[in-house]
Coordinates of C-alpha atoms in Angstrom, one line a residue:
M1 CA 94.7 133.9 158.5
G2 CA 91.7 131.8 159.1
R3 CA 90.5 128.9 157.0
A4 CA 88.4 129.8 154.1
P5 CA 84.8 128.5 153.9
A6 CA 84.4 125.3 151.9
G7 CA 84.2 125.9 148.2
R8 CA 86.0 129.2 148.3
I9 CA 89.3 129.7 146.4
P10 CA 91.8 131.1 148.9
D11 CA 93.1 134.5 148.0
D12 CA 96.5 134.9 149.5
R13 CA 97.4 138.1 147.7
S14 CA 98.9 140.9 149.7
P15 CA 97.4 144.4 149.4
A16 CA 100.5 145.4 147.4
D17 CA 99.9 142.6 145.0
A18 CA 96.3 143.5 144.6
D19 CA 97.1 147.1 143.8
S20 CA 100.0 146.4 141.4
A21 CA 99.0 143.2 139.6
G22 CA 98.9 143.8 135.9
G23 CA 100.0 147.5 136.2
A24 CA 96.7 148.8 134.9
P25 CA 95.2 152.0 136.3
V26 CA 93.1 151.3 139.3
G27 CA 90.0 152.8 137.8
R28 CA 90.2 150.6 134.7
R29 CA 90.7 147.5 136.9
E30 CA 87.7 148.4 139.0
R31 CA 85.5 148.8 135.9
G32 CA 86.7 145.4 134.6
A33 CA 86.1 143.8 138.0
A34 CA 82.6 145.3 138.1
L35 CA 81.8 143.7 134.8
L36 CA 83.2 140.3 135.9
R37 CA 81.1 140.4 139.0
S38 CA 78.0 140.3 136.7
P39 CA 77.3 136.6 136.1
W40 CA 76.1 137.4 132.6
W41 CA 79.2 139.4 131.6
R42 CA 81.5 136.9 133.2
G43 CA 79.7 134.0 131.4
A44 CA 80.0 135.8 128.1
A45 CA 83.7 136.4 128.7
A46 CA 84.2 132.7 129.5
L47 CA 82.5 131.6 126.3
L48 CA 84.6 134.0 124.2
A49 CA 87.8 133.2 126.0
G50 CA 87.2 129.5 125.4
A51 CA 86.6 130.0 121.7
L52 CA 89.9 131.9 121.1
P53 CA 92.1 128.8 120.6
A54 CA 90.0 128.0 117.4
L55 CA 92.0 130.8 115.7
A56 CA 95.1 128.6 115.8
F57 CA 93.5 126.0 113.5
P58 CA 92.8 126.4 109.7
E59 CA 91.3 128.5 108.2
P60 CA 92.9 131.3 110.2
S61 CA 95.8 128.9 111.0
L62 CA 97.4 131.3 113.4
G63 CA 99.6 128.6 115.0
W64 CA 101.7 131.1 116.9
F65 CA 98.5 132.3 118.6
G66 CA 98.0 128.9 120.2
Y67 CA 100.9 129.6 122.6
L68 CA 98.9 132.5 124.2
A69 CA 95.3 131.9 123.2
L70 CA 94.5 130.3 126.6
V71 CA 95.8 133.2 128.6
P72 CA 92.5 135.1 128.8
W73 CA 90.6 132.0 129.9
L74 CA 93.2 131.1 132.5
L75 CA 93.2 134.6 133.9
L76 CA 89.4 134.5 134.1
I77 CA 89.3 131.2 135.9
R78 CA 92.1 132.4 138.2
S79 CA 90.0 135.3 139.4
A80 CA 87.0 133.0 140.4
P81 CA 86.0 133.7 144.0
T82 CA 84.8 130.1 144.6
A83 CA 85.5 126.7 143.3
R84 CA 81.9 126.6 142.0
R85 CA 82.5 129.7 139.9
A86 CA 85.8 128.3 138.7
A87 CA 84.0 125.1 137.5
L88 CA 81.4 127.2 135.8
D89 CA 84.0 129.3 134.0
G90 CA 85.7 126.1 132.9
W91 CA 82.4 124.6 131.7
L92 CA 81.3 127.8 129.8
G93 CA 84.8 128.1 128.3
G94 CA 84.6 124.5 127.2
I95 CA 81.3 125.2 125.4
G96 CA 83.0 128.1 123.6
F97 CA 86.0 125.9 122.6
V98 CA 83.8 123.1 121.2
I99 CA 81.6 125.5 119.2
G100 CA 84.6 127.6 118.1
V101 CA 86.5 124.6 116.7
H102 CA 83.4 122.8 115.3
H103 CA 81.2 125.7 114.3
W104 CA 81.1 124.4 110.7
L105 CA 78.8 121.6 111.9
M106 CA 76.0 124.0 112.6
P107 CA 74.3 123.6 109.1
S108 CA 74.2 119.9 109.7
L109 CA 73.4 119.7 113.4
H110 CA 71.6 123.0 113.9
V111 CA 70.7 123.6 117.6
F112 CA 71.9 120.1 118.5
I113 CA 75.5 121.4 118.4
V114 CA 74.8 123.5 121.4
V115 CA 73.5 120.5 123.3
L116 CA 76.6 118.5 122.3
A117 CA 78.9 121.4 123.3
A118 CA 77.2 121.8 126.7
L119 CA 77.6 118.1 127.4
I120 CA 81.2 117.9 126.2
G121 CA 82.0 121.2 127.8
L122 CA 81.3 119.7 131.2
M123 CA 84.8 118.0 131.0
W124 CA 86.4 121.4 131.5
A125 CA 84.6 122.0 134.8
P126 CA 87.0 120.1 137.0
W127 CA 89.9 121.5 135.0
G128 CA 88.6 125.0 136.0
V129 CA 88.8 124.0 139.7
L130 CA 92.3 122.7 139.1
V131 CA 93.4 126.0 137.4
A132 CA 91.9 128.1 140.2
R133 CA 93.5 126.0 142.9
L134 CA 97.0 126.2 141.4
L135 CA 97.0 129.7 139.8
G136 CA 94.8 131.6 142.2
G137 CA 96.1 134.3 144.6
S138 CA 99.9 134.7 144.8
P139 CA 101.2 131.2 144.3
S140 CA 104.5 130.1 145.8
A141 CA 107.3 128.9 143.7
A142 CA 106.4 125.3 144.4
R143 CA 102.8 125.9 143.4
C144 CA 103.9 127.7 140.2
A145 CA 106.1 124.8 139.2
A146 CA 103.2 122.4 139.9
A147 CA 100.8 124.5 137.9
V148 CA 103.1 124.5 134.8
V149 CA 103.0 120.7 134.9
A150 CA 99.6 119.9 136.3
V151 CA 97.4 122.4 134.4
P152 CA 98.5 121.0 131.0
S153 CA 98.1 117.4 132.3
G154 CA 94.5 118.2 133.3
W155 CA 93.8 119.6 129.8
L156 CA 95.3 116.5 128.3
M157 CA 92.9 114.3 130.2
I158 CA 90.1 116.2 128.6
E159 CA 91.6 115.6 125.2
L160 CA 92.0 111.9 126.0
V161 CA 88.4 111.4 127.0
R162 CA 86.8 113.4 124.2
S163 CA 89.0 111.5 121.7
W164 CA 86.6 108.6 122.1
E165 CA 84.9 108.2 118.8
G166 CA 81.4 108.6 120.3
L167 CA 82.3 112.1 121.5
G168 CA 83.5 113.2 118.1
G169 CA 87.0 111.8 118.1
P170 CA 90.3 113.6 118.5
W171 CA 89.4 116.6 116.4
G172 CA 90.6 119.9 117.5
L173 CA 93.3 118.7 119.9
L174 CA 95.3 121.8 120.9
G175 CA 98.6 120.4 119.6
A176 CA 97.1 119.9 116.1
G177 CA 97.1 123.7 115.6
Q178 CA 100.9 123.5 115.4
W179 CA 100.9 121.5 112.1
E180 CA 102.9 124.1 110.2
F181 CA 105.6 124.6 112.9
A182 CA 108.5 122.3 112.2
P183 CA 109.9 122.2 115.8
A184 CA 106.4 121.2 117.0
L185 CA 106.2 118.4 114.4
R186 CA 109.6 117.1 115.7
V187 CA 108.0 117.1 119.2
A188 CA 105.1 115.1 117.8
S189 CA 107.6 112.5 116.5
V190 CA 108.6 111.9 120.1
G191 CA 105.3 112.0 122.0
G192 CA 102.6 112.4 119.4
V193 CA 100.2 115.3 119.2
W194 CA 99.7 114.7 123.0
L195 CA 103.1 116.0 123.8
V196 CA 102.6 119.0 121.6
S197 CA 99.4 119.8 123.5
L198 CA 101.3 119.6 126.8
L199 CA 103.9 122.0 125.4
V200 CA 101.3 124.6 124.2
L201 CA 99.5 124.5 127.6
A202 CA 102.8 124.8 129.6
V203 CA 103.7 127.9 127.7
N204 CA 100.2 129.5 128.2
T205 CA 100.4 128.7 131.9
A206 CA 103.8 130.1 132.4
L207 CA 102.8 133.3 130.6
V208 CA 99.9 133.7 133.0
L209 CA 102.2 133.4 136.0
L210 CA 104.5 136.1 134.4
L211 CA 101.6 138.4 134.2
V212 CA 99.9 138.0 137.6
S213 CA 102.5 136.9 140.1
P214 CA 105.6 139.0 140.5
P215 CA 107.1 136.6 143.1
A216 CA 106.6 133.7 140.7
R217 CA 108.2 135.3 137.7
T218 CA 111.5 133.6 138.2
T219 CA 109.8 130.2 138.2
A220 CA 107.6 131.1 135.3
A221 CA 110.6 132.3 133.2
A222 CA 112.6 129.2 134.1
S223 CA 109.6 127.1 132.9
L224 CA 109.7 128.9 129.6
V225 CA 113.4 128.3 129.3
V226 CA 112.9 124.6 130.1
C227 CA 110.3 124.3 127.4
A228 CA 112.6 126.0 124.8
L229 CA 115.5 123.7 125.8
A230 CA 113.3 120.6 125.6
V231 CA 112.2 121.6 122.1
G232 CA 115.8 122.3 121.1
A233 CA 116.9 118.9 122.5
V234 CA 114.2 117.1 120.5
W235 CA 115.3 119.0 117.4
A236 CA 118.9 118.0 117.8
W237 CA 118.7 114.4 119.1
A238 CA 115.3 112.9 118.2
P239 CA 115.6 110.1 115.6
Q240 CA 114.6 111.2 112.1
P241 CA 113.4 109.1 109.2
E242 CA 116.0 108.1 106.6
R243 CA 115.0 109.1 103.0
T244 CA 115.0 106.1 100.7
G245 CA 113.6 107.4 97.4
Q246 CA 110.3 108.6 96.2
A247 CA 107.0 107.5 94.7
R248 CA 104.9 109.3 92.1
I249 CA 101.3 109.3 93.5
A250 CA 98.4 111.0 91.7
V251 CA 95.5 112.5 93.6
V252 CA 92.2 112.8 91.7
Q253 CA 89.8 115.4 93.0
P254 CA 86.6 115.6 90.9
G255 CA 85.2 118.7 92.7
V256 CA 81.8 119.3 94.0
V257 CA 79.2 117.1 92.1
E258 CA 75.7 117.4 93.5
G259 CA 72.1 117.0 92.3
T260 CA 70.4 114.3 90.1
G261 CA 72.8 111.5 89.0
S262 CA 75.6 112.9 91.2
V263 CA 77.1 109.5 91.9
E264 CA 77.5 108.6 88.2
R265 CA 78.7 112.1 87.2
R266 CA 81.3 112.0 90.0
L267 CA 82.5 108.7 88.8
A268 CA 82.6 110.0 85.2
R269 CA 84.6 113.1 86.2
S270 CA 87.1 111.0 88.2
A271 CA 87.5 108.6 85.3
E272 CA 88.1 111.6 82.9
L273 CA 90.8 113.0 85.2
T274 CA 92.4 109.6 85.6
R275 CA 92.7 109.1 81.9
G276 CA 94.6 112.3 81.7
L277 CA 97.4 110.7 83.8
A278 CA 98.2 108.1 81.1
D279 CA 101.7 109.6 80.3
Q280 CA 102.6 110.7 83.8
D281 CA 104.4 107.5 84.9
V282 CA 102.6 107.3 88.2
D283 CA 103.0 104.5 90.8
L284 CA 99.5 104.9 92.2
V285 CA 96.3 106.8 91.7
V286 CA 94.2 107.8 94.7
W287 CA 90.5 108.8 94.6
G288 CA 88.6 110.3 97.5
E289 CA 86.0 109.0 99.9
S290 CA 82.7 107.7 98.4
S291 CA 84.1 108.1 94.9
V292 CA 82.3 104.9 93.8
G293 CA 78.7 104.4 94.8
V294 CA 78.4 100.6 94.1
D295 CA 79.8 97.4 95.5
L296 CA 82.4 96.3 92.9
T297 CA 81.8 92.6 93.6
R298 CA 78.1 93.1 92.5
D299 CA 78.8 95.5 89.6
P300 CA 81.2 93.9 87.1
A301 CA 80.7 96.7 84.6
T302 CA 82.0 99.3 87.0
A303 CA 84.8 97.0 88.1
A304 CA 85.8 96.5 84.4
R305 CA 85.7 100.3 83.8
L306 CA 88.1 100.9 86.7
A307 CA 90.4 98.1 85.5
E308 CA 90.6 99.7 82.1
L309 CA 91.7 103.0 83.8
S310 CA 94.4 101.1 85.7
R311 CA 95.7 99.6 82.4
R312 CA 95.6 103.0 80.7
V313 CA 97.7 104.8 83.4
G314 CA 99.9 101.7 84.1
A315 CA 99.2 101.8 87.9
E316 CA 96.7 100.6 90.5
V317 CA 93.8 102.9 91.4
L318 CA 92.8 103.1 95.1
V319 CA 89.0 104.0 95.0
N320 CA 86.6 104.2 97.9
T321 CA 83.2 102.6 97.7
D322 CA 80.1 103.7 99.7
A323 CA 77.6 101.0 99.1
R324 CA 75.5 98.2 100.6
R325 CA 77.4 94.9 100.9
T326 CA 77.2 91.6 102.7
D327 CA 80.6 90.9 104.3
D328 CA 82.2 87.6 105.2
A329 CA 80.4 87.5 108.6
A330 CA 77.1 87.8 106.7
R331 CA 76.4 91.3 107.9
N332 CA 74.4 93.2 105.4
G333 CA 74.6 97.0 105.4
I334 CA 76.4 100.1 104.0
Y335 CA 80.2 100.1 104.2
K336 CA 82.8 102.7 103.3
S337 CA 85.7 100.8 101.9
A338 CA 89.1 101.5 100.4
V339 CA 89.4 99.1 97.4
L340 CA 92.5 98.6 95.3
V341 CA 91.9 98.0 91.6
G342 CA 94.5 96.8 89.2
P343 CA 94.6 96.0 85.4
D344 CA 92.6 92.8 86.0
G345 CA 90.0 94.4 88.3
P346 CA 89.8 94.5 92.2
T347 CA 93.0 92.9 93.6
G348 CA 91.3 91.6 96.7
D349 CA 92.9 94.3 99.0
R350 CA 90.1 96.1 100.8
Y351 CA 89.8 98.0 104.0
D352 CA 86.5 98.7 105.6
K353 CA 86.2 101.9 107.7
M354 CA 86.4 101.1 111.4
R355 CA 85.7 104.4 113.1
L356 CA 82.6 106.2 112.0
V357 CA 81.6 109.8 112.3
P358 CA 79.1 110.3 115.0
F359 CA 75.7 111.5 113.6
G360 CA 77.2 111.7 110.1
E361 CA 77.6 108.0 109.6
Y362 CA 75.8 106.6 112.7
V363 CA 73.7 108.0 115.5
P364 CA 75.1 107.0 119.0
F365 CA 72.3 105.6 121.2
R366 CA 69.9 105.9 118.3
S367 CA 67.0 104.8 120.4
V368 CA 67.5 107.9 122.6
L369 CA 69.1 110.4 120.1
G370 CA 67.3 109.3 116.9
W371 CA 65.4 112.6 116.9
A372 CA 68.6 114.3 115.7
T373 CA 67.7 113.1 112.2
S374 CA 64.7 115.4 112.2
V375 CA 66.6 118.6 113.0
G376 CA 69.8 118.1 111.0
K377 CA 71.6 115.9 108.5
A378 CA 72.2 113.0 110.8
A379 CA 72.6 109.5 109.3
G380 CA 69.2 107.9 108.5
E381 CA 70.9 104.5 108.7
D382 CA 74.0 103.4 110.6
R383 CA 77.0 102.4 108.5
L384 CA 78.7 99.1 109.4
R385 CA 82.2 98.9 110.7
G386 CA 85.3 97.1 109.6
T387 CA 87.1 94.9 112.1
R388 CA 90.8 95.3 111.4
P389 CA 93.4 97.6 109.9
V390 CA 94.8 96.5 106.5
V391 CA 98.1 97.1 104.8
M392 CA 97.9 96.8 101.0
D393 CA 100.7 95.7 98.7
L394 CA 101.3 97.0 95.2
P395 CA 102.6 94.4 92.8
G396 CA 106.3 93.9 92.1
P397 CA 109.3 93.1 94.3
D398 CA 109.6 96.7 95.4
G399 CA 105.9 97.4 95.4
L400 CA 104.7 100.1 97.9
R401 CA 102.9 99.1 101.1
L402 CA 99.9 101.3 101.7
G403 CA 98.2 102.1 104.9
P404 CA 94.6 103.3 104.1
L405 CA 92.4 105.4 106.4
V406 CA 89.0 106.7 105.6
C407 CA 87.7 110.2 106.5
F408 CA 88.2 111.3 110.1
E409 CA 90.2 108.2 110.9
S410 CA 93.2 110.5 110.0
A411 CA 92.5 112.3 113.3
F412 CA 93.3 109.2 115.4
P413 CA 97.1 109.0 116.2
D414 CA 96.8 105.3 117.2
M415 CA 95.5 104.2 113.8
S416 CA 98.4 105.6 111.7
R417 CA 100.8 104.4 114.4
Q418 CA 99.5 100.8 114.1
L419 CA 99.6 100.9 110.3
T420 CA 103.3 102.0 110.5
R421 CA 104.1 99.2 112.9
D422 CA 102.4 96.8 110.4
G423 CA 104.8 97.9 107.7
A424 CA 103.0 100.7 105.8
Q425 CA 105.3 102.9 103.8
V426 CA 102.7 105.4 102.7
L427 CA 99.7 106.5 104.7
I428 CA 96.6 107.4 102.7
A429 CA 93.5 109.1 103.9
Q430 CA 90.5 109.2 101.6
S431 CA 88.1 111.9 102.6
S432 CA 85.1 114.0 101.5
T433 CA 84.2 117.3 103.1
S434 CA 81.8 118.4 100.4
T435 CA 79.0 118.9 103.0
F436 CA 81.2 121.6 104.6
Q437 CA 82.7 123.0 101.4
H438 CA 82.8 126.7 102.3
S439 CA 83.9 126.4 105.9
W440 CA 87.0 125.8 108.0
A441 CA 86.5 122.0 107.9
P442 CA 88.4 121.1 104.7
G443 CA 91.5 123.0 105.8
Q444 CA 91.3 121.5 109.4
H445 CA 90.9 118.0 108.0
A446 CA 93.8 118.3 105.6
S447 CA 96.1 119.7 108.2
L448 CA 95.8 116.5 110.3
G449 CA 98.0 114.7 107.7
A450 CA 101.0 116.7 108.8
L451 CA 100.7 115.5 112.4
R452 CA 100.2 111.9 111.3
A453 CA 103.2 112.0 109.0
A454 CA 105.5 113.5 111.6
E455 CA 104.3 111.1 114.3
S456 CA 104.9 108.0 112.1
G457 CA 107.9 109.1 110.0
R458 CA 105.9 108.1 106.9
P459 CA 104.5 110.3 104.2
M460 CA 100.7 111.0 104.2
V461 CA 98.5 111.5 101.2
H462 CA 95.1 113.2 101.9
A463 CA 92.8 112.7 98.9
T464 CA 89.3 114.2 98.8
L465 CA 86.4 114.6 96.5
T466 CA 86.1 118.3 96.8
G467 CA 89.3 119.6 98.5
T468 CA 91.4 120.3 100.4
S469 CA 93.7 117.5 99.1
A470 CA 97.3 117.6 100.3
V471 CA 100.4 115.5 100.7
Y472 CA 103.0 115.6 103.5
G473 CA 106.5 114.2 103.7
P474 CA 107.8 111.9 106.5
L475 CA 108.7 115.0 108.7
G476 CA 105.2 116.5 108.3
E477 CA 106.4 118.9 105.7
K478 CA 104.2 120.0 102.8
V479 CA 104.9 118.2 99.4
G480 CA 103.8 120.2 96.4
S481 CA 100.8 122.5 96.3
P482 CA 97.5 121.4 97.9
L483 CA 94.3 121.2 95.8
G484 CA 91.8 123.8 97.1
T485 CA 88.1 123.5 97.3
D486 CA 87.5 125.3 94.1
E487 CA 89.6 122.9 92.0
S488 CA 88.6 119.9 89.9
K489 CA 91.8 118.2 88.7
A490 CA 94.3 115.5 89.0
A491 CA 97.7 116.3 90.4
V492 CA 100.9 114.2 90.6
F493 CA 103.1 114.4 93.7
D494 CA 106.7 113.2 94.1
V495 CA 106.2 111.7 97.6
P496 CA 109.4 111.1 99.6
L497 CA 109.7 107.7 101.1
A498 CA 111.5 106.9 104.4
T499 CA 112.5 104.1 106.7
G500 CA 113.3 104.2 110.4
T501 CA 111.1 104.4 113.5
T502 CA 110.1 107.5 115.4
L503 CA 110.0 107.4 119.2
Y504 CA 106.2 107.9 119.0
V505 CA 105.9 104.7 117.0
R506 CA 108.1 102.8 119.4
L507 CA 106.8 104.2 122.7
G508 CA 103.2 105.2 121.9
D509 CA 101.1 107.5 124.1
W510 CA 103.7 107.8 126.9
A511 CA 102.9 111.5 127.2
V512 CA 99.3 110.6 128.3
Y513 CA 100.6 108.2 130.9
A514 CA 103.0 110.8 132.2
A515 CA 100.2 113.3 132.5
L516 CA 98.2 110.7 134.4
A517 CA 101.1 110.2 136.8
V518 CA 101.4 113.9 137.4
L519 CA 97.8 114.2 138.3
A520 CA 98.0 111.1 140.5
A521 CA 101.0 112.6 142.3
L522 CA 99.2 115.9 142.8
G523 CA 96.2 114.2 144.2
A524 CA 98.4 112.2 146.6
A525 CA 100.1 115.3 147.7
E526 CA 96.8 117.1 148.3
G527 CA 95.5 114.1 150.2
T528 CA 98.6 114.0 152.4
R529 CA 98.4 117.7 153.1
L530 CA 94.8 117.4 154.2
L531 CA 95.5 114.4 156.4
R532 CA 98.4 116.2 158.1
G533 CA 96.6 119.5 158.5
P534 CA 95.1 120.7 161.8
A535 CA 91.7 119.6 162.8
P536 CA 89.0 121.9 161.4
G537 CA 88.1 124.6 163.7
R538 CA 85.9 127.7 163.6
P539 CA 87.0 129.7 160.6
G540 CA 88.5 133.1 161.2
P541 CA 87.4 136.2 159.4
L542 CA 88.1 136.4 155.7
A543 CA 90.9 138.6 154.5
R544 CA 89.7 141.8 152.8
T545 CA 90.8 141.8 149.2
A546 CA 91.0 144.7 146.7
H547 CA 87.6 143.9 145.2
G548 CA 85.7 142.2 148.0
S549 CA 84.6 142.4 151.6
P550 CA 84.2 139.9 154.4
E551 CA 80.4 140.2 154.2
R552 CA 80.2 139.8 150.4
P553 CA 83.5 138.1 149.3
G554 CA 82.4 137.5 145.8
R555 CA 81.3 141.0 145.1

């Protein structure tokens, strides 16, 4: 067979493979192929296929679907006649994925979400080429084995890059859809959410090989068995946290408070709910993000009011201020801060939010993208950032050590890992999703706590203004009943405490480095093959395929 023209994906299927693949009637396959030859239909299919994995996340929360949600997209890319078409299928599918997972941002960003999705979606273009190269045609057993490892590794590089705060942070990582699946949470304790993403992609890739390549079915089936055995080994032998008791932690969720005087009314409702905890024997009371709208160092009346609540309930109150302040470095601006208040007022323990929500709390490259404030609800003024993580200590010889996070900082695995390494016994995320109240956002945000708890081996308390508030144990398991978005109440949770160190806390993001090594090895192998190959000559005629011709190979 002659060498294919540059940019064309080799199709090494035999006629028998072409006629039997999938087992569908020839007429049906021909009609499907005709639709996919239309760039418009194919583009629409790529957008839809890329959006399918969003169903694995809350609200649908079809975690099981994540293990096959990528199959249609992979099949589509695999059928691309050229590398350029594969890259385009990857890009369009990436746009569909970004919009599908983040569609609830539309009321805030409007048309700008399409621009963002188009830019971020470009990261899937080279992944599309990789998929077509490894899965196209009738791959050999060696190429199948490489695909099961390299295709997930390529996806993980996309997740790594888009986890940069300026690109929206690690929201919608594929592994995060497995937050209710106990074996996957155990995998997260070994390699973080990154290893779970690799597992999900490996299963999807093996399923594609089972469907399209009869000669490769043995390799694909063996890959699925290896994945199952690996999960079983993790379940049996991975270190688990050791339970050491429990803490009674109250979450105060005032509910949606909007309109004139909303800051004071929100404070009043939170105070009312907190007073109702006076006889509950709690160790800590947690309020949500932006629960206090003033700087407590400049408003002694509010500070005294909170101190009185602490005395009444017999426990410290962790509030969150969203106010203008001048910090120790003489920077004047708006900070979002977790502030611990005791019977005598603020204790001095304060954490300033370090990672801000793009467009919601600051506008990246404001000089260029500042126009976004005129078409959506982008921040009119950039918030200022904290400079370091903080572990807070409750009073007493056995006082809890708290690791506070604010808002979407709970999406970053490295932040909860660092707090755990610094000695935090309980991770606490203060959040507010009131802007996206009737969307998938509250459920998606709350579910992240399960991953962070499992990774760190420490319980996680996710407290919000408007729901969903939830608590997870050190294995990522649910504790009690979450507070939904229609509730305005205070709830007390018996939070299990634990000691011990998970492998993820010890080893960090080793799964990311392993994926990098896989791609480097694949690149080296491809480079060696090209160097050892015969000198380019005049290409021979293209092989006729079931749906093409030498004259019009892509038709």
